[in-house]
Short mmCIF file of C-alpha atoms in Angstrom, two decimals:
data_model
loop_
_atom_site.label_atom_id
_atom_site.label_comp_id
_atom_site.label_asym_id
_atom_site.label_seq_id
_atom_site.Cartn_x
_atom_site.Cartn_y
_atom_site.Cartn_z
CA LEU A 20 -21.11 23.21 -13.68
CA MET A 21 -24.40 21.69 -14.67
CA THR A 22 -24.29 17.72 -14.92
CA ASN A 23 -26.01 15.90 -17.74
CA GLU A 24 -28.70 14.68 -15.47
CA LEU A 25 -29.73 18.11 -14.27
CA ARG A 26 -29.80 19.36 -17.94
CA ASN A 27 -32.13 16.46 -19.00
CA PHE A 28 -34.28 17.20 -15.87
CA LEU A 29 -34.74 20.78 -16.67
CA GLU A 30 -35.18 20.21 -20.32
CA LEU A 31 -37.96 17.70 -19.66
CA ASN A 32 -39.83 19.55 -16.96
CA LEU A 33 -39.73 23.28 -18.05
CA PRO A 34 -41.20 24.81 -21.20
CA LYS A 35 -38.82 25.70 -23.97
CA VAL A 36 -37.55 29.26 -24.35
CA LYS A 37 -38.00 30.61 -27.85
CA GLU A 38 -35.21 32.75 -29.25
CA GLY A 39 -35.67 36.42 -29.03
CA LYS A 40 -38.63 36.28 -26.69
CA LYS A 41 -38.69 36.80 -22.90
CA ALA A 42 -39.54 33.72 -20.78
CA LYS A 43 -42.72 33.73 -18.71
CA PHE A 44 -40.90 32.02 -15.91
CA SER A 45 -37.60 31.94 -14.04
CA LEU A 46 -35.81 29.06 -12.31
CA GLY A 47 -34.83 29.64 -8.70
CA VAL A 48 -31.43 28.50 -7.81
CA SER A 49 -29.52 28.56 -4.48
CA GLU A 50 -26.12 28.89 -6.10
CA PRO A 51 -25.77 31.97 -8.47
CA LYS A 52 -22.66 30.29 -10.45
CA ILE A 53 -24.67 27.24 -11.37
CA GLY A 54 -27.66 29.59 -12.28
CA SER A 55 -25.51 31.43 -14.91
CA HIS A 56 -23.96 28.33 -16.32
CA ILE A 57 -27.65 26.93 -16.80
CA PHE A 58 -28.65 30.09 -18.45
CA GLU A 59 -25.56 30.04 -20.77
CA GLU A 60 -26.25 26.41 -21.73
CA THR A 61 -30.02 26.09 -21.87
CA LYS A 62 -31.28 29.81 -22.08
CA ILE A 63 -33.36 29.03 -19.10
CA PRO A 64 -33.58 32.30 -17.04
CA CYS A 65 -32.46 31.78 -13.40
CA GLN A 66 -32.58 33.97 -10.36
CA SER A 67 -30.87 33.66 -6.99
CA ASN A 68 -31.91 35.99 -4.10
CA GLU A 69 -32.94 36.04 -0.46
CA PHE A 70 -36.70 35.24 -1.58
CA VAL A 71 -35.47 32.10 -3.42
CA LEU A 72 -33.42 30.95 -0.54
CA GLU A 73 -36.45 31.41 1.71
CA LEU A 74 -38.60 29.28 -0.52
CA LEU A 75 -35.82 26.61 -0.74
CA ARG A 76 -35.80 26.43 3.17
CA GLY A 77 -39.53 25.99 3.21
CA VAL A 78 -39.28 23.28 0.58
CA ARG A 79 -36.58 21.59 2.68
CA LEU A 80 -38.55 21.88 5.92
CA HIS A 81 -41.71 20.53 4.45
CA PHE A 82 -40.29 18.21 1.80
CA ASP A 83 -41.88 15.07 3.41
CA ARG A 84 -45.42 16.43 2.86
CA PHE A 85 -44.86 17.39 -0.91
CA ILE A 86 -43.97 13.76 -1.68
CA LYS A 87 -46.67 11.14 -0.57
CA ASP A 88 -44.52 8.09 -1.43
CA LEU A 89 -41.70 8.82 1.09
CA LYS A 90 -41.61 6.44 4.07
CA PRO A 91 -40.45 7.49 7.54
CA GLY A 92 -36.68 6.59 7.14
CA ASP A 93 -36.18 7.35 3.38
CA LEU A 94 -35.07 10.84 3.83
CA GLU A 95 -32.61 10.28 6.68
CA LYS A 96 -31.14 7.51 4.38
CA ALA A 97 -30.77 9.75 1.26
CA GLN A 98 -29.17 12.57 3.47
CA LEU A 99 -26.64 9.98 4.75
CA GLY A 100 -25.87 8.89 1.18
CA LEU A 101 -25.48 12.30 -0.04
CA GLY A 102 -23.02 13.10 2.82
CA HIS A 103 -21.08 10.08 2.03
CA SER A 104 -20.85 10.74 -1.70
CA TYR A 105 -19.90 14.39 -0.90
CA SER A 106 -17.10 13.09 1.25
CA ARG A 107 -15.90 10.64 -1.23
CA ALA A 108 -15.94 13.47 -4.00
CA LYS A 109 -13.73 15.71 -1.63
CA VAL A 110 -11.33 12.87 -1.02
CA LYS A 111 -11.06 11.81 -4.54
CA PHE A 112 -9.20 14.38 -6.41
CA ASN A 113 -6.67 13.58 -9.31
CA VAL A 114 -5.73 9.85 -8.93
CA ASN A 115 -2.18 10.63 -10.29
CA ARG A 116 -1.63 13.27 -7.80
CA VAL A 117 -2.28 11.88 -4.44
CA ASP A 118 0.53 12.76 -2.03
CA ASN A 119 -0.54 10.23 0.73
CA MET A 120 1.36 7.46 -1.37
CA VAL A 121 4.62 9.53 -1.41
CA ILE A 122 4.23 9.89 2.32
CA GLN A 123 3.69 6.19 3.04
CA ALA A 124 6.62 5.32 0.62
CA ILE A 125 9.19 7.63 2.25
CA PHE A 126 8.25 6.25 5.74
CA LEU A 127 8.49 2.81 4.50
CA LEU A 128 11.94 3.42 2.72
CA ASP A 129 13.32 5.06 6.05
CA THR A 130 12.31 2.10 8.16
CA LEU A 131 13.65 -0.40 5.45
CA ASP A 132 17.04 1.47 5.55
CA LYS A 133 17.14 0.97 9.35
CA ASP A 134 15.96 -2.69 9.22
CA ILE A 135 18.30 -3.77 6.44
CA ASN A 136 21.25 -1.99 8.18
CA SER A 137 20.43 -3.77 11.52
CA PHE A 138 19.84 -7.23 9.57
CA SER A 139 23.06 -6.83 7.73
CA MET A 140 25.05 -6.30 10.97
CA ARG A 141 23.41 -9.45 12.40
CA VAL A 142 24.49 -11.45 9.27
CA ARG A 143 27.93 -10.17 9.52
CA GLU A 144 28.20 -11.00 13.33
CA TRP A 145 26.53 -14.40 12.94
CA TYR A 146 28.65 -15.59 9.96
CA SER A 147 32.04 -14.13 11.40
CA TRP A 148 32.13 -16.89 13.92
CA HIS A 149 32.53 -19.20 11.01
CA PHE A 150 34.39 -16.92 8.54
CA PRO A 151 35.67 -13.78 10.41
CA GLU A 152 38.16 -12.65 7.65
CA LEU A 153 35.20 -12.16 5.10
CA VAL A 154 34.04 -8.89 6.93
CA LYS A 155 37.31 -7.03 5.92
CA ILE A 156 37.26 -8.10 2.32
CA VAL A 157 33.61 -7.33 1.61
CA ASN A 158 32.24 -4.07 2.94
CA ASP A 159 28.89 -3.77 1.10
CA ASN A 160 26.02 -5.35 3.14
CA TYR A 161 24.19 -6.59 0.22
CA LEU A 162 27.10 -8.10 -1.32
CA TYR A 163 28.17 -9.52 1.92
CA ALA A 164 24.80 -11.30 2.00
CA ARG A 165 25.14 -12.64 -1.42
CA VAL A 166 28.70 -13.91 -0.76
CA VAL A 167 27.59 -15.68 2.33
CA LYS A 168 24.51 -17.31 0.25
CA LEU A 169 27.11 -18.57 -2.22
CA ILE A 170 29.92 -19.71 0.06
CA GLU A 171 27.83 -21.52 2.74
CA ASP A 172 30.59 -23.70 4.31
CA LYS A 173 34.17 -22.11 4.00
CA SER A 174 35.54 -25.69 3.83
CA LYS A 175 34.09 -26.07 0.64
CA LEU A 176 35.81 -22.92 -1.00
CA THR A 177 38.07 -23.83 -4.02
CA ASP A 178 39.44 -22.22 -6.96
CA ASP A 179 36.64 -23.36 -9.13
CA MET A 180 34.38 -20.79 -7.10
CA VAL A 181 36.39 -17.75 -8.36
CA PRO A 182 34.23 -17.15 -11.41
CA ALA A 183 31.08 -17.08 -9.33
CA LEU A 184 32.63 -14.85 -6.76
CA THR A 185 33.79 -12.49 -9.53
CA ASP A 186 30.28 -12.20 -10.95
CA ILE A 187 28.83 -11.02 -7.63
CA LEU A 188 31.68 -8.71 -6.52
CA GLY A 189 32.87 -7.63 -9.98
CA ASP A 190 36.54 -7.88 -9.00
CA GLU A 191 38.63 -11.02 -9.72
CA ASP A 192 41.33 -10.06 -7.11
CA LYS A 193 38.78 -10.02 -4.28
CA ALA A 194 37.38 -13.16 -5.23
CA LYS A 195 40.95 -14.81 -5.06
CA GLU A 196 41.44 -13.20 -1.85
CA ILE A 197 38.26 -14.58 -0.52
CA VAL A 198 39.36 -18.15 -1.45
CA GLU A 199 42.89 -17.99 0.05
CA ALA A 200 41.39 -16.49 3.35
CA GLY A 201 38.97 -19.34 3.50
CA LYS A 202 41.79 -21.91 3.23
CA ALA A 203 43.74 -20.20 6.21
CA SER A 204 40.69 -19.16 8.19
CA MET A 205 40.67 -18.94 11.95
CA GLY A 206 37.06 -19.34 12.32
CA GLN A 207 35.15 -22.23 14.25
CA ASP A 208 33.14 -24.96 12.39
CA LEU A 209 29.33 -24.54 12.33
CA SER A 210 26.74 -27.35 12.33
CA ALA A 211 24.63 -27.82 9.35
CA VAL A 212 21.46 -26.55 11.06
CA ASP A 213 23.29 -23.35 12.01
CA LEU A 214 24.64 -22.89 8.48
CA VAL A 215 21.05 -23.27 7.06
CA ASN A 216 19.74 -20.63 9.40
CA VAL A 217 22.50 -18.26 8.35
CA GLN A 218 21.71 -18.89 4.72
CA MET A 219 18.05 -18.19 5.16
CA PHE A 220 18.64 -14.95 7.12
CA ALA A 221 21.10 -13.74 4.36
CA GLN A 222 18.49 -14.51 1.74
CA ARG A 223 16.08 -12.46 3.81
CA VAL A 224 18.40 -9.43 3.76
CA MET A 225 18.84 -9.83 0.00
CA ASP A 226 15.15 -9.85 -0.67
CA LEU A 227 14.63 -6.65 1.43
CA SER A 228 17.45 -4.91 -0.35
CA GLU A 229 15.88 -5.76 -3.63
CA TYR A 230 12.40 -4.65 -2.42
CA ARG A 231 14.08 -1.36 -1.28
CA LYS A 232 15.36 -0.59 -4.73
CA LYS A 233 11.67 -1.25 -6.16
CA LEU A 234 10.34 0.97 -3.62
CA TYR A 235 12.76 3.73 -4.42
CA GLU A 236 11.88 3.55 -8.12
CA TYR A 237 8.20 3.73 -7.18
CA LEU A 238 8.87 6.85 -5.16
CA VAL A 239 10.74 8.53 -8.04
CA THR A 240 7.90 8.00 -10.46
CA LYS A 241 5.31 9.21 -7.96
CA MET A 242 7.35 12.25 -6.98
CA ASN A 243 7.60 13.26 -10.80
CA ASP A 244 3.84 12.99 -10.96
CA ILE A 245 3.04 15.02 -7.83
CA ALA A 246 5.73 17.35 -7.58
CA PRO A 247 8.04 17.32 -10.60
CA ASN A 248 9.44 20.87 -10.01
CA LEU A 249 10.45 20.18 -6.28
CA ALA A 250 11.93 16.66 -7.35
CA SER A 251 14.22 18.28 -10.11
CA LEU A 252 15.16 21.09 -7.82
CA ILE A 253 16.15 19.33 -4.44
CA GLY A 254 15.93 15.41 -5.58
CA GLU A 255 13.11 13.12 -5.13
CA VAL A 256 13.99 11.78 -1.50
CA VAL A 257 14.48 15.07 0.11
CA GLY A 258 11.36 16.44 -1.60
CA ALA A 259 9.30 13.36 -0.48
CA ARG A 260 10.64 13.98 3.30
CA LEU A 261 9.58 17.70 3.05
CA ILE A 262 6.02 16.66 1.97
CA SER A 263 5.60 13.93 4.60
CA HIS A 264 6.95 16.26 7.38
CA ALA A 265 4.49 18.99 6.22
CA GLY A 266 1.63 16.40 5.96
CA SER A 267 0.85 17.15 2.37
CA LEU A 268 1.94 19.09 -0.52
CA THR A 269 -0.68 21.65 -0.05
CA ASN A 270 0.42 22.08 3.61
CA LEU A 271 4.10 22.46 2.18
CA ALA A 272 2.93 25.15 -0.31
CA LYS A 273 1.28 27.11 2.48
CA CYS A 274 4.48 27.19 4.37
CA PRO A 275 6.65 30.34 4.09
CA SER A 276 10.28 29.73 3.04
CA SER A 277 11.55 30.61 6.68
CA THR A 278 9.41 27.70 7.90
CA LEU A 279 10.34 25.37 5.18
CA GLN A 280 14.11 26.10 5.93
CA ILE A 281 13.86 24.64 9.42
CA LEU A 282 11.42 21.88 8.73
CA GLY A 283 12.69 18.89 10.69
CA ALA A 284 14.72 20.93 13.35
CA GLU A 285 11.66 21.96 15.50
CA LYS A 286 13.36 20.28 18.71
CA ALA A 287 16.65 22.42 18.08
CA LEU A 288 14.50 25.57 17.30
CA PHE A 289 12.39 25.49 20.59
CA ARG A 290 15.42 24.71 22.71
CA ALA A 291 17.15 27.70 20.99
CA LEU A 292 14.07 29.97 21.71
CA LYS A 293 13.96 28.60 25.25
CA THR A 294 17.50 29.10 26.10
CA ARG A 295 17.86 32.29 23.86
CA GLY A 296 20.64 30.69 21.93
CA ASN A 297 21.23 30.48 18.12
CA THR A 298 18.42 29.23 15.93
CA PRO A 299 19.11 26.27 13.82
CA LYS A 300 19.93 27.18 9.97
CA TYR A 301 18.44 24.14 8.39
CA GLY A 302 16.38 21.01 8.90
CA LEU A 303 15.54 18.35 6.22
CA ILE A 304 16.97 20.81 3.66
CA PHE A 305 20.33 19.93 4.95
CA HIS A 306 20.40 16.55 3.06
CA SER A 307 20.47 18.51 -0.23
CA SER A 308 23.86 18.30 -2.15
CA PHE A 309 23.67 22.25 -2.50
CA ILE A 310 24.40 22.79 1.19
CA GLY A 311 27.04 20.03 1.36
CA ARG A 312 28.93 21.76 -1.63
CA ALA A 313 28.73 25.26 0.01
CA SER A 314 31.60 26.47 2.19
CA ALA A 315 31.09 26.53 5.99
CA ARG A 316 30.46 30.21 6.13
CA ASN A 317 28.02 30.32 3.34
CA LYS A 318 25.85 27.18 4.56
CA GLY A 319 23.24 29.39 6.31
CA ARG A 320 22.93 31.83 3.25
CA MET A 321 22.69 28.76 0.94
CA ALA A 322 19.93 27.11 3.12
CA ARG A 323 17.95 30.33 3.13
CA TYR A 324 18.13 30.76 -0.58
CA LEU A 325 17.39 27.07 -1.38
CA ALA A 326 14.18 27.17 0.98
CA ASN A 327 13.03 30.23 -0.88
CA LYS A 328 13.35 28.30 -4.30
CA CYS A 329 11.76 25.12 -2.58
CA SER A 330 8.79 27.11 -1.45
CA ILE A 331 8.34 28.48 -5.03
CA ALA A 332 8.54 25.03 -6.55
CA SER A 333 6.06 23.54 -4.17
CA ARG A 334 3.63 26.38 -4.99
CA ILE A 335 3.94 25.74 -8.51
CA ASP A 336 3.53 21.85 -8.18
CA CYS A 337 0.39 22.24 -5.97
CA PHE A 338 -1.52 24.89 -7.83
CA ALA A 339 -0.48 24.58 -11.44
CA GLU A 340 -2.82 22.57 -13.67
CA LYS A 341 -0.06 21.02 -15.97
CA ASN A 342 2.88 19.10 -14.82
CA THR A 343 6.11 20.36 -16.07
CA THR A 344 9.73 20.24 -14.75
CA ILE A 345 10.85 23.42 -16.54
CA PHE A 346 10.27 25.66 -13.52
CA GLY A 347 12.26 23.13 -11.24
CA GLU A 348 15.06 23.08 -13.81
CA LYS A 349 15.29 26.79 -13.98
CA LEU A 350 15.34 27.10 -10.09
CA ARG A 351 18.08 24.60 -9.81
CA GLU A 352 20.09 26.74 -12.24
CA GLN A 353 19.51 29.66 -10.19
CA VAL A 354 20.83 27.92 -7.13
CA GLU A 355 23.86 26.59 -8.96
CA GLU A 356 24.54 30.31 -10.02
CA ARG A 357 24.13 31.45 -6.45
CA LEU A 358 26.67 28.88 -5.19
CA ASP A 359 29.12 30.36 -8.03
CA PHE A 360 28.35 33.76 -6.86
CA TYR A 361 29.58 32.88 -3.30
CA ASP A 362 32.51 30.75 -4.35
CA LYS A 363 33.79 32.86 -7.38
CA GLY A 364 31.92 36.15 -7.37
CA VAL A 365 30.07 35.58 -10.69
CA ALA A 366 26.93 37.72 -10.70
CA PRO A 367 23.81 35.64 -11.09
CA ARG A 368 20.75 36.38 -13.28
CA LYS A 369 17.66 38.03 -11.65
CA ASN A 370 14.86 36.04 -10.69
CA ILE A 371 12.14 37.85 -12.78
CA ASP A 372 14.41 37.15 -16.01
CA VAL A 373 14.60 33.43 -15.34
CA MET A 374 10.93 33.22 -14.45
CA LYS A 375 9.95 34.91 -17.75
CA ALA A 376 12.18 32.40 -19.61
CA ALA A 377 10.44 29.60 -18.07
CA ILE A 378 7.05 30.83 -18.78
CA GLU A 379 8.06 31.23 -22.35
CA SER A 380 9.53 27.81 -22.67
CA THR A 381 6.35 26.22 -21.03
CA GLU A 382 4.17 28.24 -23.69
CA ASN A 383 6.29 26.96 -26.56
CA ASN A 384 5.98 23.32 -25.22
CA ASP A 385 2.33 23.56 -25.05
CA THR A 386 2.01 25.10 -28.59
CA GLU A 387 4.21 22.21 -30.00
CA MET A 388 2.14 19.79 -28.02
CA LYS A 389 -1.20 21.23 -29.59
CA GLU A 390 0.43 21.02 -33.07
CA ALA A 391 1.48 17.45 -32.73
CA ALA A 392 -2.05 16.64 -31.38
CA THR A 393 -3.66 18.24 -34.38
CA ASP A 394 -1.05 16.33 -36.77
CA THR A 395 -1.91 13.20 -35.34
CA SER A 396 -5.73 13.62 -35.07
CA GLY A 397 -6.07 15.18 -38.51
CA LYS A 398 -8.36 17.91 -37.09
CA LYS A 399 -7.83 21.56 -37.66
CA SER A 400 -6.56 23.96 -35.05
CA LYS A 401 -8.96 25.78 -33.00
CA LYS A 402 -7.64 29.02 -34.08
CA LYS A 403 -10.04 31.01 -36.28
CA LYS A 404 -8.37 31.60 -39.71
CA SER A 405 -8.92 34.83 -41.81
CA LYS A 406 -11.15 34.59 -44.71
CA SER A 407 -8.27 34.89 -47.12
CA GLU A 408 -6.36 31.94 -45.60
CA ILE A 409 -9.64 29.85 -45.89
CA ALA A 410 -9.79 30.71 -49.50
CA VAL A 411 -6.03 29.89 -50.07
CA ASP A 412 -6.22 26.67 -48.13
CA GLY A 413 -9.35 25.35 -49.71
CA GLU A 414 -10.12 23.25 -46.61
CA PRO A 415 -13.66 22.00 -46.06
CA MET A 416 -15.70 24.44 -43.95
CA SER A 417 -18.08 23.78 -41.14
CA VAL A 418 -21.65 25.14 -41.38
CA ASP A 419 -20.76 27.92 -38.52
CA LYS A 420 -17.76 29.19 -40.61
CA VAL A 421 -19.90 29.31 -43.79
CA ALA A 422 -22.32 31.39 -41.98
CA ALA A 423 -19.57 33.67 -40.75
CA THR A 424 -18.21 34.34 -44.24
CA ASN A 425 -21.47 35.50 -45.45
CA GLY A 426 -21.34 38.45 -43.17
CA ASP A 427 -19.25 41.54 -43.97
CA ALA A 428 -15.51 40.83 -44.17
CA SER A 429 -14.67 44.24 -42.44
CA GLU A 430 -16.94 43.65 -39.48
CA GLU A 431 -15.21 43.65 -36.15
CA PRO A 432 -15.51 40.42 -33.96
CA LYS A 433 -18.44 40.45 -31.61
CA SER A 434 -19.46 38.54 -28.46
CA GLU A 435 -20.06 34.68 -29.23
CA LYS A 436 -23.83 35.04 -28.41
CA THR A 437 -24.62 37.57 -30.93
CA LYS A 438 -22.58 35.57 -33.42
CA LYS A 439 -24.56 32.54 -32.91
CA LYS A 440 -27.80 34.17 -33.20
CA LYS A 441 -26.89 35.79 -36.50
CA ASP A 442 -25.54 32.60 -37.78
CA LYS A 443 -28.89 30.86 -36.92
CA ARG A 444 -31.07 33.44 -38.50
CA LYS A 445 -28.80 33.60 -41.77
CA LEU A 446 -28.99 29.68 -41.94
CA ASP A 447 -32.90 29.85 -41.61
CA GLU A 448 -33.02 32.55 -44.39
CA GLU A 449 -30.53 31.35 -46.86
CA PRO A 450 -31.21 28.03 -48.82
CA ALA A 451 -28.92 25.15 -48.29
CA ALA A 452 -27.76 25.34 -51.98
CA ASP A 453 -26.03 28.43 -51.44
CA LEU A 454 -23.80 26.90 -48.71
CA ASN A 455 -21.87 24.85 -51.32
CA GLY A 456 -20.54 27.83 -53.30
CA VAL A 457 -19.36 30.06 -50.52
CA SER A 458 -15.62 30.79 -50.53
CA GLY A 459 -13.33 33.68 -49.45
CA VAL A 460 -13.61 35.55 -52.77
CA ASP A 461 -17.00 37.09 -51.61
CA ALA A 462 -15.19 39.26 -49.07
CA PRO A 463 -14.33 42.22 -51.72
CA GLU A 464 -18.07 42.05 -52.88
CA ASP A 465 -19.15 42.39 -49.32
CA GLY A 466 -16.90 45.55 -49.21
CA THR A 467 -18.52 47.03 -52.56
CA ALA A 468 -21.96 46.29 -51.02
CA LYS A 469 -21.07 48.26 -47.95
CA LYS A 470 -20.03 51.13 -50.11
CA LYS A 471 -23.37 50.99 -51.94
CA LYS A 472 -25.29 51.05 -48.61
CA LYS A 473 -23.12 54.07 -47.77
CA LYS A 474 -24.32 55.93 -51.10
CA LYS A 475 -27.85 55.11 -50.62
CA LYS A 476 -27.79 56.54 -47.07
CA ALA A 477 -26.16 59.72 -48.33
CA GLU A 478 -28.82 59.93 -51.04
CA ASP A 479 -31.59 59.39 -48.57
CA ASN A 480 -30.11 62.13 -46.37
CA GLU A 481 -29.89 64.61 -49.24
CA GLU A 482 -33.66 63.87 -50.16
CA ASP A 483 -34.80 64.48 -46.60
CA VAL A 484 -32.83 67.83 -46.55
CA GLN A 485 -34.56 68.82 -49.94
CA ALA A 486 -37.96 68.01 -48.64
CA LYS A 487 -37.44 69.90 -45.43
CA SER A 488 -36.31 73.00 -47.35
CA GLU A 489 -39.44 72.77 -49.54
CA LYS A 490 -41.86 72.52 -46.54
CA LYS A 491 -40.24 75.61 -45.21
CA LYS A 492 -40.64 77.63 -48.42
CA LYS A 493 -44.42 76.52 -48.66
CA LYS A 494 -44.69 77.76 -44.89
CA LYS A 495 -43.16 81.12 -45.78
CA SER A 496 -45.44 81.43 -48.92
CA LYS A 497 -48.55 80.84 -46.87
CA SER A 498 -47.49 83.32 -44.11
CA GLU A 499 -46.99 86.04 -47.03
CA ASP A 500 -50.57 85.20 -48.50
CA GLY A 501 -52.14 85.65 -44.96
CA ASP A 502 -50.39 89.06 -44.44
CA GLU A 503 -51.62 90.32 -47.64
#
């Protein structure tokens, strides 16, 4: 595509090309596609061939001789700057669809899970010296840390603390049980300093758990931006693990479904190949709920089918221009149907029918979005209306449409270039006053004008035939006179 800077530069430095006349010059371009774009936009004729490339090579080689103001290091700096800007442009695709963030988030989520588990076990072990009965009453790590923070010293446990404990646990019976256990606890007493350290550590575990929740929400939003279909098919966490294991969404899209099926089970695969044993049936995909729901003998089949659908979803996410979850939802329905087929024998729909339905629903959504956009902005839709519709609606018409209505109503649509040329000519010929009175009523008059033209042509043809016959008669009469 031609940038605005390039367009301005060309229009300032090259002579203007008049319409209908051939230009006396042509612009040499190394890239034929940009040459065609320049010609479409500015009508400057371009050519791209070996001769032009050879010229450009010469220009590049002797560039420092053509421009006198260049200093010795300037050209190298310019080349370096160009290289840097090119690299930045390659890295900077769509800001919302950067899959690096998902890869980092899922790695951090996994490490946080490990850390929170190990820290929670440390809190349990540490506080159990003081209050060992609490471990059996409260199983959840996060809730245990909150209870420890609230209780502090078990000797202070009274019935007044039951409401506060019920707020944390959501169960009044458990709160009463903790108070009773605190009164008859077998644990040893801790000094004030030790209790403070336990409280600080419990607070750190709580903070980490809360941060983990926020990180998970962030991951969900990013996955819905980057790979909405994959996320709706297999879940955000498993989808993110697949992307991070493959390296990027593009790499995952390039993987065949057989590779995607055993992503994460590489060790087992190579061990099986080495020992000539059975190869693994699933890798990271095993964490999906679908394989867990399948029966033991159908797990392998289910993994193969799910990998197939995941590869389709990842390719749609990677190469589709618009973000939709419709394909992912339809693929999920197909996997559900396949589960029913294995369990109950219900015949699933064909893939081609499901994909057709998905494409139709996306098209319907697009049209609805366009209609909503036109309603809000108050602009007309881009679809060209017929002349009769324009006459009925009575909408204000642009100059291009006015020029179009002056032409014959029954003419077939031609290419845009010829239309533009005709419009310009007609606008030059016709006075501006005529534009105000144009409406779709002229269409039948144009039809009658066409009939008149046809009649005139027929009459002209008849006159030509009569003239020819008269000439022949004169020639015959001359020849007969000569014979006599």
